[in-house]
C-alpha atoms as one frame of an Amber mdcrd trajectory, in Angstrom:
protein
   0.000   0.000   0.000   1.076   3.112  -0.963   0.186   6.164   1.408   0.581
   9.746   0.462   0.003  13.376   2.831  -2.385  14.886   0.693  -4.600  18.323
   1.460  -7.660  19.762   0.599 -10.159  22.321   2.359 -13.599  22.606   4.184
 -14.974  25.427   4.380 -11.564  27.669   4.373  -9.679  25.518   6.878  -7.430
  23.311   5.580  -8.020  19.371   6.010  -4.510  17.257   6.684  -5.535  13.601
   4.577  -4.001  10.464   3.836  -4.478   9.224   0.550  -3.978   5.146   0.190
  -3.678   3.467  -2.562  -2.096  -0.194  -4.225   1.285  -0.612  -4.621   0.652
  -0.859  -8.649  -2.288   0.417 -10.380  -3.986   0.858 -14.065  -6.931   3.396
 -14.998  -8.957   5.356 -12.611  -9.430   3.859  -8.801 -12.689   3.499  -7.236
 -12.218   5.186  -4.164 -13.014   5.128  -0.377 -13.813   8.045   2.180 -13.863
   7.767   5.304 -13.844  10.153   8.193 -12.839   8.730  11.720 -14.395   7.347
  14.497 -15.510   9.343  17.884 -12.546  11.334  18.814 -10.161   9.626  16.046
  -7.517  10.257  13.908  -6.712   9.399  10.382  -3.467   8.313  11.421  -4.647
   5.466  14.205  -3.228   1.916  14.113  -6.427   0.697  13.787  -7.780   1.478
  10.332  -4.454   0.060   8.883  -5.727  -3.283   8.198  -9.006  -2.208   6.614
  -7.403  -0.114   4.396  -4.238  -2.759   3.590  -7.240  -4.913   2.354  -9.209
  -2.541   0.690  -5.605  -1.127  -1.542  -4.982  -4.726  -2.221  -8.722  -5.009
  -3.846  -7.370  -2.109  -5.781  -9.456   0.846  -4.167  -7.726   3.696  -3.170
  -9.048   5.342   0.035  -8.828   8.765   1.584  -9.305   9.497   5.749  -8.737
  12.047   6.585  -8.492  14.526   9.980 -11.690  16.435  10.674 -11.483  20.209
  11.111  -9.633  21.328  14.769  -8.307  17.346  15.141  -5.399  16.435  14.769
  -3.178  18.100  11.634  -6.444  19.648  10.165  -6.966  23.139  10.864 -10.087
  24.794  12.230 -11.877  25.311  15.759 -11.476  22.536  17.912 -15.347  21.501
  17.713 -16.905  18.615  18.477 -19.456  19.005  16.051 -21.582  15.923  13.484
 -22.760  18.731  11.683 -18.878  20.331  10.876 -17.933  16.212  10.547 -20.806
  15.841   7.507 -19.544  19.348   5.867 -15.983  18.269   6.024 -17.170  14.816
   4.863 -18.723  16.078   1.562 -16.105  18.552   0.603 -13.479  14.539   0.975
 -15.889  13.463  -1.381 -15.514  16.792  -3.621 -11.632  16.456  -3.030 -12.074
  13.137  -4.598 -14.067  14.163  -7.470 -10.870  17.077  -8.426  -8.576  14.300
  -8.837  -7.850  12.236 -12.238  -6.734   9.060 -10.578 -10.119   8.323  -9.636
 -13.294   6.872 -10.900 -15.749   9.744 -10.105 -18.785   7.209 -10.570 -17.203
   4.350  -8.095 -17.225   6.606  -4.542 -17.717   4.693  -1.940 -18.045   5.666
   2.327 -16.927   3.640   5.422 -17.431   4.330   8.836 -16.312   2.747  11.666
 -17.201   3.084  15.807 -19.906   5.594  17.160 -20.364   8.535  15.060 -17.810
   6.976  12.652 -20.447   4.676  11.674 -23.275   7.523  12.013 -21.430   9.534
   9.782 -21.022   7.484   6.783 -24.959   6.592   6.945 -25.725  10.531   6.430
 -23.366  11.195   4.074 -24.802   8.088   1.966 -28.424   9.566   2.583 -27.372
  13.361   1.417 -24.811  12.592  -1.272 -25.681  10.637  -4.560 -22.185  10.197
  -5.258 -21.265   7.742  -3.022 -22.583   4.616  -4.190 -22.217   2.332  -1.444
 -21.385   2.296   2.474 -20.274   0.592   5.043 -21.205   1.501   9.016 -19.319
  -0.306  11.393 -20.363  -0.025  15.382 -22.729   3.279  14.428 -24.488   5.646
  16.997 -28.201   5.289  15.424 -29.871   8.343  17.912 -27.164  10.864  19.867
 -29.749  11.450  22.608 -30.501   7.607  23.272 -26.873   7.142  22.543 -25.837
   9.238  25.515 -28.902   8.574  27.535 -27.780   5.112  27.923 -24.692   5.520
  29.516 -26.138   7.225  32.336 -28.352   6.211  35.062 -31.483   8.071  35.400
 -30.375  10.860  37.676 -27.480  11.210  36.061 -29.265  11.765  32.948 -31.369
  14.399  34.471 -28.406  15.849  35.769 -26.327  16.299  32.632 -29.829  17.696
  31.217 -29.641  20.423  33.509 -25.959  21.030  33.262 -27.087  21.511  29.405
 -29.868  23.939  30.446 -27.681  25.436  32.994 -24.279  26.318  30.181 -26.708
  27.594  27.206 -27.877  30.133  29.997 -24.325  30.804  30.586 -23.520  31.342
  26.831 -26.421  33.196  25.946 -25.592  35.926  29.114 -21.651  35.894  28.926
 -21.064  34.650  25.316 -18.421  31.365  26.887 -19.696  28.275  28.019 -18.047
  25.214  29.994 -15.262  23.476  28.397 -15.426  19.593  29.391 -13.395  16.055
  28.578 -15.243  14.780  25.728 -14.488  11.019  26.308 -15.495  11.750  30.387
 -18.161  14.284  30.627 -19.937  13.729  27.119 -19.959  10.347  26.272 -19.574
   8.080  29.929 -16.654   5.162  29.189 -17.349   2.143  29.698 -14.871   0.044
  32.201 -13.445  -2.271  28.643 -12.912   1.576  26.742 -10.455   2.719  30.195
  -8.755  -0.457  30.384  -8.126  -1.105  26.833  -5.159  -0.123  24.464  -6.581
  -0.816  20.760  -6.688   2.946  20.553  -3.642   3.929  22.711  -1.542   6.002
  19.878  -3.866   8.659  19.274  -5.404   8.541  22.489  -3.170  11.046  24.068
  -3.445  13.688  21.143  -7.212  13.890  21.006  -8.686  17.371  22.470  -9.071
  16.688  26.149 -11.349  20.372  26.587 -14.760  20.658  24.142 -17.322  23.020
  24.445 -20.445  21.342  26.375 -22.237  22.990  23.705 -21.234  20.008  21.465
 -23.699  17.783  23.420 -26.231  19.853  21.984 -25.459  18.593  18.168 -25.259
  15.250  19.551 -28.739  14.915  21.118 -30.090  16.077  17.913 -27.388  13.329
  15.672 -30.057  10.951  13.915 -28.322   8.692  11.179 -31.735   6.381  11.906
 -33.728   9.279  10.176 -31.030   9.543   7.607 -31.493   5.671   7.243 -35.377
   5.323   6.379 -34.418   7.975   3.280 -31.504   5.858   2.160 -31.380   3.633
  -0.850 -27.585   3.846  -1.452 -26.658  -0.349  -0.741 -25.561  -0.462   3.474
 -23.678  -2.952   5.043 -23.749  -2.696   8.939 -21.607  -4.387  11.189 -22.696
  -4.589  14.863 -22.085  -6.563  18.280 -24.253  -7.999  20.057 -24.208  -7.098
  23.722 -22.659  -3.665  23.020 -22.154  -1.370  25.785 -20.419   1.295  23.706
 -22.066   1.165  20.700 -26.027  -0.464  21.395 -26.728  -3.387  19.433 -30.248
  -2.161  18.438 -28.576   0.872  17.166 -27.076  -0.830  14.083 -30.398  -2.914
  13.388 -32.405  -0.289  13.722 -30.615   1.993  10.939 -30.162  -1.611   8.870
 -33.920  -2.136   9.501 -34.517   1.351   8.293 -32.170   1.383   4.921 -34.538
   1.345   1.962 -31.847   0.328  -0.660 -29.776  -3.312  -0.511 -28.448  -3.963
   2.887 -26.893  -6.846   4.833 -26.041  -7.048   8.622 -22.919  -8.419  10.123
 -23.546  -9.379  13.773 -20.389  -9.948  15.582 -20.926 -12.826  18.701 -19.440
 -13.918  22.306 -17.215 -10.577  21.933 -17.168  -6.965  23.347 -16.967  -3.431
  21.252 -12.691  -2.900  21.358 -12.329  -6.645  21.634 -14.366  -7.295  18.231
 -12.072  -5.333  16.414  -9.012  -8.184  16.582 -11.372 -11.212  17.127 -13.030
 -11.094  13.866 -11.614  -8.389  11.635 -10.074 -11.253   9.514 -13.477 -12.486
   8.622 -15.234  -9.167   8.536 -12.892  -6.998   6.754 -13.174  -9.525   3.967
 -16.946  -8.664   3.659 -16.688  -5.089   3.817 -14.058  -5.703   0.582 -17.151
  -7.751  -1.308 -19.440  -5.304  -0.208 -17.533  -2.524  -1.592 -16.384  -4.825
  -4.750 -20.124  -5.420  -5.776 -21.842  -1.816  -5.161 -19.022  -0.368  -6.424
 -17.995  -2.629  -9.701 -19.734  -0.872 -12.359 -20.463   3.268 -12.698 -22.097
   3.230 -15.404 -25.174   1.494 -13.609 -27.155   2.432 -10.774 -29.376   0.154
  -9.383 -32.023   1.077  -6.300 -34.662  -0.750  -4.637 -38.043   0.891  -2.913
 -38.594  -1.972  -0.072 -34.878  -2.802   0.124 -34.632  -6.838   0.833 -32.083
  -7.916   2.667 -29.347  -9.000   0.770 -27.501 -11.327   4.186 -27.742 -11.377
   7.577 -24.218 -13.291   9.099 -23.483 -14.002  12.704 -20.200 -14.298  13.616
 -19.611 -17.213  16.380 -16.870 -16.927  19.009 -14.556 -20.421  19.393
């Protein structure tokens, strides 16, 4: 795989990239966006082997920093709304460059808003032509709900209240840890070290205002609108992720769709246990949505094309 620091911009602020492709290539690639997970970075560990399987398919694929993380420049805003903008204008990027096939764009997503993310952009952007959404947030405000008793939820709702008073009167508002005071980690996401290099560069102070955008984040609306062909890879018995998140927006998807259900595994766990059978099926996904540009095929009522459970030993 070759991999290449490549630039483009979003909305004036200029977006640090990666831009992956195989080691040898002929004609115009189809090509892969993808925008990281909650709190990621383009560079993480993690994405490696998707994308080492993906080049060797012969896609190319671009991930890329969102605007104020990482390399990319901007406000350092935790924002879905600034993530789908910056999102589009990767797909534009893509569009400006002769190496690829402009008809063969395809999205994938992986891990909360990760996988949220690449649902709306399929449901907003006819030129992608396929996604994948790996561990997605369906609903921000159940999302965030969940990982909170009930007085703690009515707490945090308050503290809400309580800071858009504050803004509104002084024009600042609190700045919190977005992985502590936003989103609640679970006991496997502290003790775990699958995400360990970019853990420590990741802003550690976010306006609370951000928890605004993500009690309004919906990719399940997105999904009853979408006909673009889904995959959606879940776990069952997610803590960090809700199973019924990912079948709900599968449920929803109007267009071709199949549902990987991981088994007898956890949400960072998953990622080494069975990414050797499911990165394989995000390649065939991508290799049969994606194989011809010159034809577009929809559905209305969107059978299911698979549903796979993957066992534990």
């Amino acid at each position: 795989m070759r991999i290449e620091d490549v630039v483009f911009y979003s909305e004036g602020s200029r977006i640090s990239a990666s831009w992956r492709t195989p080691d040898q290539s002929d004609g115009p690639l189809r090509a892969i966006v993808q925008g990281p997970g909650w709190l990621g970075l383009k560079d993480a560990k993690l994405y490696v082997r998707y994308h080492e399987a993906l080049t060797a398919a012969g896609f190319a694929v671009l991930i890329f920093d969102y605007r104020g993380f990482g390399d990319s420049e901007g406000e350092k805003k935790l924002s879905p709304a600034v993530q789908l903008q910056d999102l589009r204008n990767a797909v534009t990027y893509l569009t400006t460059r002769d190496d690829v096939d402009h008809d063969r764009i395809g999205v994938f997503g992986s891990g909360g808003t990760g996988g949220g993310n690449a649902v709306l952009l399929a449901a907003v952007d006819d030129r992608v032509r396929a996604a994948v959404s790996q561990l997605p947030v369906a609903n921000g405000r159940d999302w965030l709900h969940r990982m909170r008793s009930e007085y703690e939820w009515l707490d945090f709702l308050k503290g809400l209240d309580e800071d858009r008073r504050e803004r509104v009167a002084t024009g600042k508002g609190r700045l919190v840890h977005p992985r502590e005071e936003i989103m609640v980690p679970t006991p496997e996401r502290r003790a775990t070290t699958v995400k360990a290099d970019v853990d420590s560069r990741i802003p550690t102070a976010v306006s609370l205002a951000a928890a605004d955008e993500i009690l309004e984040y919906d990719p399940l609306a997105a999904a009853r609108t979408l006909t673009t062909p889904l995959m959606v890879i879940g776990i069952e018995g997610d803590a960090t992720t809700p199973t019924d998140h990912a079948v709900a927006i599968y449920e929803a998807a109007k267009g071709p769709r199949s549902l990987v259900m991981q088994r007898h595994t956890t949400h960072y766990a998953a990622y080494d246990k069975y990414w050797e059978t499911v990165t394989p099926a995000i390649v065939r996904w991508f290799d049969t949505h994606l194989s011809n540009g010159d034809v577009v095929i929809t559905t209305q009522d969107g059978p299911a094309e698979s549903v796979t459970y993957l066992e534990g030993q």
